[in-house]
Short mmCIF file of C-alpha atoms and ligand atoms in Angstrom, two decimals:
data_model
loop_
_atom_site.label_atom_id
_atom_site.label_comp_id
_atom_site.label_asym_id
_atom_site.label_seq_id
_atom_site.Cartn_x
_atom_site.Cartn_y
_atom_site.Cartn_z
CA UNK A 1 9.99 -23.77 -13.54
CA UNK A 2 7.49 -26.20 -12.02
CA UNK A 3 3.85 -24.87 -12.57
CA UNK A 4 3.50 -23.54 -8.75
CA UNK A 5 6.53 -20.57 -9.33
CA UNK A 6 4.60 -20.35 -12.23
CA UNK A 7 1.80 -19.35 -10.94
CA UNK A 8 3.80 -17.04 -8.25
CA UNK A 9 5.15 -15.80 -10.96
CA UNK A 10 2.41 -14.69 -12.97
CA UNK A 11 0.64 -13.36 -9.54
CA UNK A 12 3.55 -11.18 -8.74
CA UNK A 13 3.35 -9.34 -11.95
CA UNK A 14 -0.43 -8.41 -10.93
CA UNK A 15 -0.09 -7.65 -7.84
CA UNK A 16 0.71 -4.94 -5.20
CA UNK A 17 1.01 -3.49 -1.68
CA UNK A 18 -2.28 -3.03 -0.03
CA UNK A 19 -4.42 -5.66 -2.14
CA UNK A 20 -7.12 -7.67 -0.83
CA UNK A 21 -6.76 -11.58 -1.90
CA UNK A 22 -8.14 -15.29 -1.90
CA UNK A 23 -6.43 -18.22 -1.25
CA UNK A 24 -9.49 -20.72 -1.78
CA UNK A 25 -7.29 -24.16 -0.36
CA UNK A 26 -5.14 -23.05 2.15
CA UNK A 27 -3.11 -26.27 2.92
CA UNK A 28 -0.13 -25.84 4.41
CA UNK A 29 -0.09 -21.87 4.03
CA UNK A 30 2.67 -21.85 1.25
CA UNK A 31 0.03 -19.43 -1.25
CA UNK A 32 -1.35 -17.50 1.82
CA UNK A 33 2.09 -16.93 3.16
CA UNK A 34 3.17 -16.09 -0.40
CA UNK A 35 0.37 -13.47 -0.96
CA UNK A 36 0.83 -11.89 2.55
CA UNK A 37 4.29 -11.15 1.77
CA UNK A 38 3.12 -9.59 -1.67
CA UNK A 39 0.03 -7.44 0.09
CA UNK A 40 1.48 -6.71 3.64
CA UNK A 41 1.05 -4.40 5.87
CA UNK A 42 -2.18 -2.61 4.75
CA UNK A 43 -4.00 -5.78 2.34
CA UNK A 44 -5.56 -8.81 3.28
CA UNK A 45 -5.43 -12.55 2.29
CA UNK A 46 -9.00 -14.61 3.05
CA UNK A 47 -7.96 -18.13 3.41
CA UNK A 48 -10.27 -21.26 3.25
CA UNK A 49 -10.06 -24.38 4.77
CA UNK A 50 -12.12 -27.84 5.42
CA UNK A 51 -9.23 -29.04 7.84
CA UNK A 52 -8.27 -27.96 10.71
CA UNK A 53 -4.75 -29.52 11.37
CA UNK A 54 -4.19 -27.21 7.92
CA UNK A 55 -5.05 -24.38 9.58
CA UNK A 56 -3.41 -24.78 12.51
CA UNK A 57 0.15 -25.54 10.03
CA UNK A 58 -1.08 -22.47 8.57
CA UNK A 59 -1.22 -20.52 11.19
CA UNK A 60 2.01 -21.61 12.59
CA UNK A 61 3.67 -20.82 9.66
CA UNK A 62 2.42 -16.85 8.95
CA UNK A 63 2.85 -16.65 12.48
CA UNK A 64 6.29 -17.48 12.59
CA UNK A 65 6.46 -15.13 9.96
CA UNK A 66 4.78 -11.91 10.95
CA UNK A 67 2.17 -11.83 8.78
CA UNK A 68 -1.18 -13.45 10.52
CA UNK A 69 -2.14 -10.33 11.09
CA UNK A 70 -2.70 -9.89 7.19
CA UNK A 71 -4.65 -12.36 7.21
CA UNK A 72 -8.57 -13.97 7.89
CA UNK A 73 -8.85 -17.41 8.34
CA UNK A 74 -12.09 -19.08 7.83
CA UNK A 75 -12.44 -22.91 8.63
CA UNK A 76 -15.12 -23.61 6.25
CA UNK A 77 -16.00 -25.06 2.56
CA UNK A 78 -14.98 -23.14 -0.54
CA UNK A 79 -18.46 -23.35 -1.64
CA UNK A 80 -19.54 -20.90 1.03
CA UNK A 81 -17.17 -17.83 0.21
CA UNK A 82 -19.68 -15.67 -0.72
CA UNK A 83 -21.37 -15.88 2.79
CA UNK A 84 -17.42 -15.64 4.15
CA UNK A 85 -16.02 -13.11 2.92
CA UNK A 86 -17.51 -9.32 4.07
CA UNK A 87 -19.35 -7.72 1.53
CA UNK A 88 -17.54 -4.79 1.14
CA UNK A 89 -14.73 -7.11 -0.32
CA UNK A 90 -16.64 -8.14 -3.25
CA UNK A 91 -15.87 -6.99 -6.31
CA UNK A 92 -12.42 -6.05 -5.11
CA UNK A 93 -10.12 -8.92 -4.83
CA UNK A 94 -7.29 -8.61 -6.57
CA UNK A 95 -6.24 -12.13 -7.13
CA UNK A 96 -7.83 -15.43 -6.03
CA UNK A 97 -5.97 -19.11 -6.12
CA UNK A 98 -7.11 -22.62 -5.86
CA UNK A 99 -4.41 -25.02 -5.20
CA UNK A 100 -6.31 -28.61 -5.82
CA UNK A 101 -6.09 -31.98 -4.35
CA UNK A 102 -5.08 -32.86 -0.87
CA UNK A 103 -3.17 -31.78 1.60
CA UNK A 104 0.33 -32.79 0.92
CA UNK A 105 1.85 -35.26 4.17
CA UNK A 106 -2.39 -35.30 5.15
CA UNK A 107 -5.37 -37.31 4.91
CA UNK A 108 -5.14 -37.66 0.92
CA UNK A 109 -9.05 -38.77 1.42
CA UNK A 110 -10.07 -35.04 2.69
CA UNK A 111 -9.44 -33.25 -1.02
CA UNK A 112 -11.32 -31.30 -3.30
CA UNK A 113 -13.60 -32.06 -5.89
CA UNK A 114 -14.50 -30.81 -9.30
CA UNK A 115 -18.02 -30.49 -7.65
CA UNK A 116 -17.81 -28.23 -5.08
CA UNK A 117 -14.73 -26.26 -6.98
CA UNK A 118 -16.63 -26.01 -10.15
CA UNK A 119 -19.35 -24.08 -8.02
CA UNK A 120 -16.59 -22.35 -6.13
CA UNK A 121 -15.35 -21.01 -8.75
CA UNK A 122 -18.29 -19.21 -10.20
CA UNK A 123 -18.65 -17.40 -7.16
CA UNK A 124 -15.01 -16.55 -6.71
CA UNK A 125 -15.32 -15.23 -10.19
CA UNK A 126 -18.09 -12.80 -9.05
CA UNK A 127 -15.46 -11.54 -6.18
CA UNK A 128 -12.83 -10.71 -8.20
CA UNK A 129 -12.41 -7.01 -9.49
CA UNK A 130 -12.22 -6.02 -13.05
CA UNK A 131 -8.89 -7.14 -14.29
CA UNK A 132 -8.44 -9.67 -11.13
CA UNK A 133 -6.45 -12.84 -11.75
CA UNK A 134 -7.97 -16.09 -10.72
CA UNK A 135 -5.18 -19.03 -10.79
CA UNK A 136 -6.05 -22.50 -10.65
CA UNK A 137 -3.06 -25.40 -10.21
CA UNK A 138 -4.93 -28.59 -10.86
CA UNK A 139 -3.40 -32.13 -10.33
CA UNK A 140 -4.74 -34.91 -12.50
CA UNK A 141 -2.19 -37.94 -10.41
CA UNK A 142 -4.96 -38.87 -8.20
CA UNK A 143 -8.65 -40.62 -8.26
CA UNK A 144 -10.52 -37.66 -9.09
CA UNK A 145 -8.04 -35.27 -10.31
CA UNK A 146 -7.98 -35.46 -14.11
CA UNK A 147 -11.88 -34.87 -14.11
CA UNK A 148 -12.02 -32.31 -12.11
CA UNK A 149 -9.11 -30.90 -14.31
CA UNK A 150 -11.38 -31.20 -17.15
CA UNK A 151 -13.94 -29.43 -15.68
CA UNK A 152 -12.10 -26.63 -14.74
CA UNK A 153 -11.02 -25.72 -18.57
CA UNK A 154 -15.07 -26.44 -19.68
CA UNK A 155 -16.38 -24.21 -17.27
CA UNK A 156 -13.51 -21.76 -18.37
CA UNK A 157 -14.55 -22.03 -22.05
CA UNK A 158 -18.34 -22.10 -20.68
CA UNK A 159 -18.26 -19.25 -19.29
CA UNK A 160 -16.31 -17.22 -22.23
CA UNK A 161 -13.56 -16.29 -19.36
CA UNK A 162 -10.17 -15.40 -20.89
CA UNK A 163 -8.23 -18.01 -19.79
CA UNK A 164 -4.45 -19.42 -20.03
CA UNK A 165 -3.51 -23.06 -19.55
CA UNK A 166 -0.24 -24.62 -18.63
CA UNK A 167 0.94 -28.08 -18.30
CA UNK A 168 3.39 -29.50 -16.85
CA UNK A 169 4.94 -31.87 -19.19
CA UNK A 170 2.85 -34.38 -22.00
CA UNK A 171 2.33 -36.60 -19.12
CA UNK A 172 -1.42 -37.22 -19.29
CA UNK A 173 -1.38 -37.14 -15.29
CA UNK A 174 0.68 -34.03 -15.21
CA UNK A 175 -0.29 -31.42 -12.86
CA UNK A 176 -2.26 -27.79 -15.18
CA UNK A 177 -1.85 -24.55 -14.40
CA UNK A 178 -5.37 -22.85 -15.52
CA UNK A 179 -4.56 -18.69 -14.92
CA UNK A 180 -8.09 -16.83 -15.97
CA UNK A 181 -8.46 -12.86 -15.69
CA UNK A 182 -11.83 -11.29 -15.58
CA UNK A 183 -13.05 -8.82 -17.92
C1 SAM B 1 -3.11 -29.08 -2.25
S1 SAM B 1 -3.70 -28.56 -0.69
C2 SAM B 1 -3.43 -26.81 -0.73
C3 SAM B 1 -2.00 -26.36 -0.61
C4 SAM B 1 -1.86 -24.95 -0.10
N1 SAM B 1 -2.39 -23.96 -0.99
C5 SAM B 1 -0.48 -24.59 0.36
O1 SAM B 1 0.05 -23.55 -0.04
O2 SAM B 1 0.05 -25.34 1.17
C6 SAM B 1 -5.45 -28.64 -0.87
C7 SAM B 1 -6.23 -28.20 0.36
O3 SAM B 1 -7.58 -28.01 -0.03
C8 SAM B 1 -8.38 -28.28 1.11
N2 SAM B 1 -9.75 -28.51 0.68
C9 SAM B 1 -10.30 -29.62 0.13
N3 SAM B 1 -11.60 -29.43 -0.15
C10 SAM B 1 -11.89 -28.16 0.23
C11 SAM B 1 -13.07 -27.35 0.20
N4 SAM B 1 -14.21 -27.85 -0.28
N5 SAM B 1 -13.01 -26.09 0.69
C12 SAM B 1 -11.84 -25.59 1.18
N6 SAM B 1 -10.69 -26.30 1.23
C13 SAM B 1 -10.71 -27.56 0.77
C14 SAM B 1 -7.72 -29.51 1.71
O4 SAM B 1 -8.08 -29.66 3.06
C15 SAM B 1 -6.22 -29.18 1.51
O5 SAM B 1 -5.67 -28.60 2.66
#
């Protein structure tokens, strides 16, 4: 199973009907699509992006499918979810994912780094309810990507969050699957 059914996978077990949900990189809309069809009709999916041709793929795409109403999207940096997402929503989201890197068949300049993800993170944290599933798919191929890797599983240990990690094969450059649920 490559590590993105994974994390599908280990989502679907924690989620149901009616949930509210992050998808922190929205790319393409694969996740968002995913967690619409996993939340739909009464849920909702907040989806973040710094690009809009993703968005507008996006939107295509959970258009095409029925389920845009399900879901907000917000053209902005991760770092600002706090300030994005409505109040009432915090402290209730089910399950949050960050899908890392750059957009694939995109401008592989435009990605994300450990930076602004770290500090993403610890706020995305803070959103989740008790028992939420945060799910971070790292990929360590590119400039960039194996430090901001590393950074994820220090802040994870850090922090003292409960964390699982996943790799894709021995591969140093491997994509890793980092699946944390709050306390
Ligand atoms: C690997 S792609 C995401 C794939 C996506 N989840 C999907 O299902 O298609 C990474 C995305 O993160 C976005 N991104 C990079 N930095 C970001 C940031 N600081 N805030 C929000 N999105 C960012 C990129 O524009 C790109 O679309």
């Amino acid at each position: 199973m490559r590590l993105f059914e994974l994390a599908h996978s280990k989502i679907k077990e924690n989620i149901k009907r009616g949930d509210f949900c992050i998808d922190a990189t929205l790319g393409n809309g694969h996740d968002s699509l995913f967690l619409a069809q996993q939340i739909s009709p009464h849920g909702r999916v907040f989806a973040m992006d710094i690009q809009q041709s993703a968005i507008h793929q996006a939107r295509c795409k959970l258009d095409a499918a029925g389920l845009a109403k399900c879901v907000t999207i917000i053209h902005d940096c991760h770092t600002n979810i706090m300030e994005r997402i409505p109040v009432q929503y915090h402290g209730e989201i089910a399950i949050a994912m960050y899908n890392l890197g750059y957009l694939p068949g995109g401008d592989h300049s435009i990605k994300t780094t450990h930076e602004s993800t770290i500090n993403s993170l610890l706020k995305t944290y803070e959103l989740l309810k008790p028992g939420g599933l945060l799910s971070v798919l790292c990929y360590r191929g590119h400039d960039g990507g194996a430090k901001e890797s590393d950074e994820v599983g220090k802040l994870c240990s850090l922090q003292n969050w409960s964390f699982e990690k996943f790799q894709g094969s021995n591969d140093p450059v491997s994509p890793v699957l980092i699946v944390i649920r709050k306390s």
